mmCIF file of C-alpha atoms in Angstrom:
data_model
loop_
_atom_site.group_PDB
_atom_site.id
_atom_site.type_symbol
_atom_site.label_atom_id
_atom_site.label_comp_id
_atom_site.label_asym_id
_atom_site.label_seq_id
_atom_site.Cartn_x
_atom_site.Cartn_y
_atom_site.Cartn_z
ATOM 1 C CA MET A 1 -9.750 6.518 -11.894
ATOM 2 C CA PRO A 2 -12.684 6.732 -9.485
ATOM 3 C CA LYS A 3 -12.094 7.600 -5.860
ATOM 4 C CA LEU A 4 -12.571 5.031 -3.145
ATOM 5 C CA PRO A 5 -15.635 5.640 -0.999
ATOM 6 C CA ALA A 6 -15.455 5.952 2.771
ATOM 7 C CA LEU A 7 -16.588 2.574 4.086
ATOM 8 C CA LYS A 8 -17.142 1.028 7.458
ATOM 9 C CA PRO A 9 -15.085 -2.153 7.915
ATOM 10 C CA LYS A 10 -18.209 -4.344 7.926
ATOM 11 C CA GLN A 11 -19.275 -2.888 4.559
ATOM 12 C CA ALA A 12 -15.837 -3.636 3.118
ATOM 13 C CA LEU A 13 -16.013 -7.158 4.544
ATOM 14 C CA LYS A 14 -19.328 -7.778 2.742
ATOM 15 C CA LYS A 15 -17.848 -6.531 -0.543
ATOM 16 C CA PHE A 16 -14.882 -8.881 -0.191
ATOM 17 C CA GLU A 17 -17.240 -11.786 0.508
ATOM 18 C CA LYS A 18 -19.158 -10.952 -2.693
ATOM 19 C CA LEU A 19 -15.842 -11.113 -4.552
ATOM 20 C CA GLY A 20 -15.319 -14.690 -3.358
ATOM 21 C CA PHE A 21 -13.224 -14.205 -0.229
ATOM 22 C CA ILE A 22 -14.075 -16.301 2.821
ATOM 23 C CA ILE A 23 -13.293 -15.583 6.460
ATOM 24 C CA ASP A 24 -10.244 -17.637 7.362
ATOM 25 C CA ARG A 25 -9.800 -16.505 10.950
ATOM 26 C CA GLN A 26 -9.981 -13.540 13.280
ATOM 27 C CA SER A 27 -7.128 -12.287 15.395
ATOM 28 C CA GLY A 28 -8.249 -9.649 17.874
ATOM 29 C CA SER A 29 -9.870 -6.818 15.962
ATOM 30 C CA HIS A 30 -8.613 -7.965 12.535
ATOM 31 C CA VAL A 31 -10.317 -10.426 10.184
ATOM 32 C CA VAL A 32 -8.162 -12.487 7.822
ATOM 33 C CA LEU A 33 -9.877 -13.325 4.537
ATOM 34 C CA PHE A 34 -8.778 -15.966 2.017
ATOM 35 C CA HIS A 35 -9.671 -16.421 -1.653
ATOM 36 C CA PRO A 36 -9.684 -20.129 -2.616
ATOM 37 C CA LYS A 37 -8.948 -19.599 -6.342
ATOM 38 C CA THR A 38 -6.214 -16.972 -6.189
ATOM 39 C CA LYS A 39 -4.800 -18.118 -2.825
ATOM 40 C CA ARG A 40 -4.542 -14.473 -1.762
ATOM 41 C CA ARG A 41 -5.194 -13.108 1.697
ATOM 42 C CA ALA A 42 -6.598 -9.809 2.904
ATOM 43 C CA VAL A 43 -6.597 -8.450 6.446
ATOM 44 C CA ILE A 44 -9.396 -6.053 7.400
ATOM 45 C CA PRO A 45 -9.334 -4.173 10.717
ATOM 46 C CA LEU A 46 -12.735 -4.262 12.425
ATOM 47 C CA HIS A 47 -12.796 -0.861 14.094
ATOM 48 C CA LEU A 48 -15.812 1.405 14.566
ATOM 49 C CA THR A 49 -14.518 4.233 12.387
ATOM 50 C CA ASP A 50 -14.368 4.348 8.584
ATOM 51 C CA LEU A 51 -11.421 2.725 6.857
ATOM 52 C CA LYS A 52 -8.931 5.314 5.684
ATOM 53 C CA LYS A 53 -8.438 5.495 1.929
ATOM 54 C CA GLY A 54 -4.773 4.538 2.197
ATOM 55 C CA THR A 55 -5.613 1.501 4.310
ATOM 56 C CA LEU A 56 -8.332 0.398 1.894
ATOM 57 C CA SER A 57 -5.970 0.903 -1.064
ATOM 58 C CA ALA A 58 -3.336 -1.263 0.620
ATOM 59 C CA ILE A 59 -5.888 -4.007 1.340
ATOM 60 C CA LEU A 60 -7.023 -3.965 -2.303
ATOM 61 C CA ARG A 61 -3.430 -4.035 -3.552
ATOM 62 C CA GLU A 62 -2.451 -7.038 -1.411
ATOM 63 C CA SER A 63 -5.601 -8.924 -2.409
ATOM 64 C CA GLY A 64 -5.173 -8.210 -6.133
ATOM 65 C CA ILE A 65 -8.474 -6.373 -6.678
ATOM 66 C CA ASN A 66 -8.917 -3.341 -8.949
ATOM 67 C CA LYS A 67 -10.424 -0.209 -7.437
ATOM 68 C CA GLU A 68 -13.025 -0.066 -10.225
ATOM 69 C CA GLU A 69 -14.076 -3.661 -9.601
ATOM 70 C CA PHE A 70 -14.382 -3.025 -5.864
ATOM 71 C CA ILE A 71 -16.441 0.147 -6.324
ATOM 72 C CA GLN A 72 -18.888 -1.505 -8.752
ATOM 73 C CA ILE A 73 -19.881 -4.203 -6.273
#
């Protein structure tokens, strides 16, 4: 299984948008994304530092996206 790359939150947000997620709302420094087909949500923290691998893994798990699929985009 490939390792997750270190990404800035804005880079991760763009990848989620390419996967079909749309921005539902923003609450403080967190963006809530929604996928119209799967009805799943993902919450991405918009901080200046890179997302930690555990945080990114949890976001992918709750949104139902494979790591391989996310890395390829």
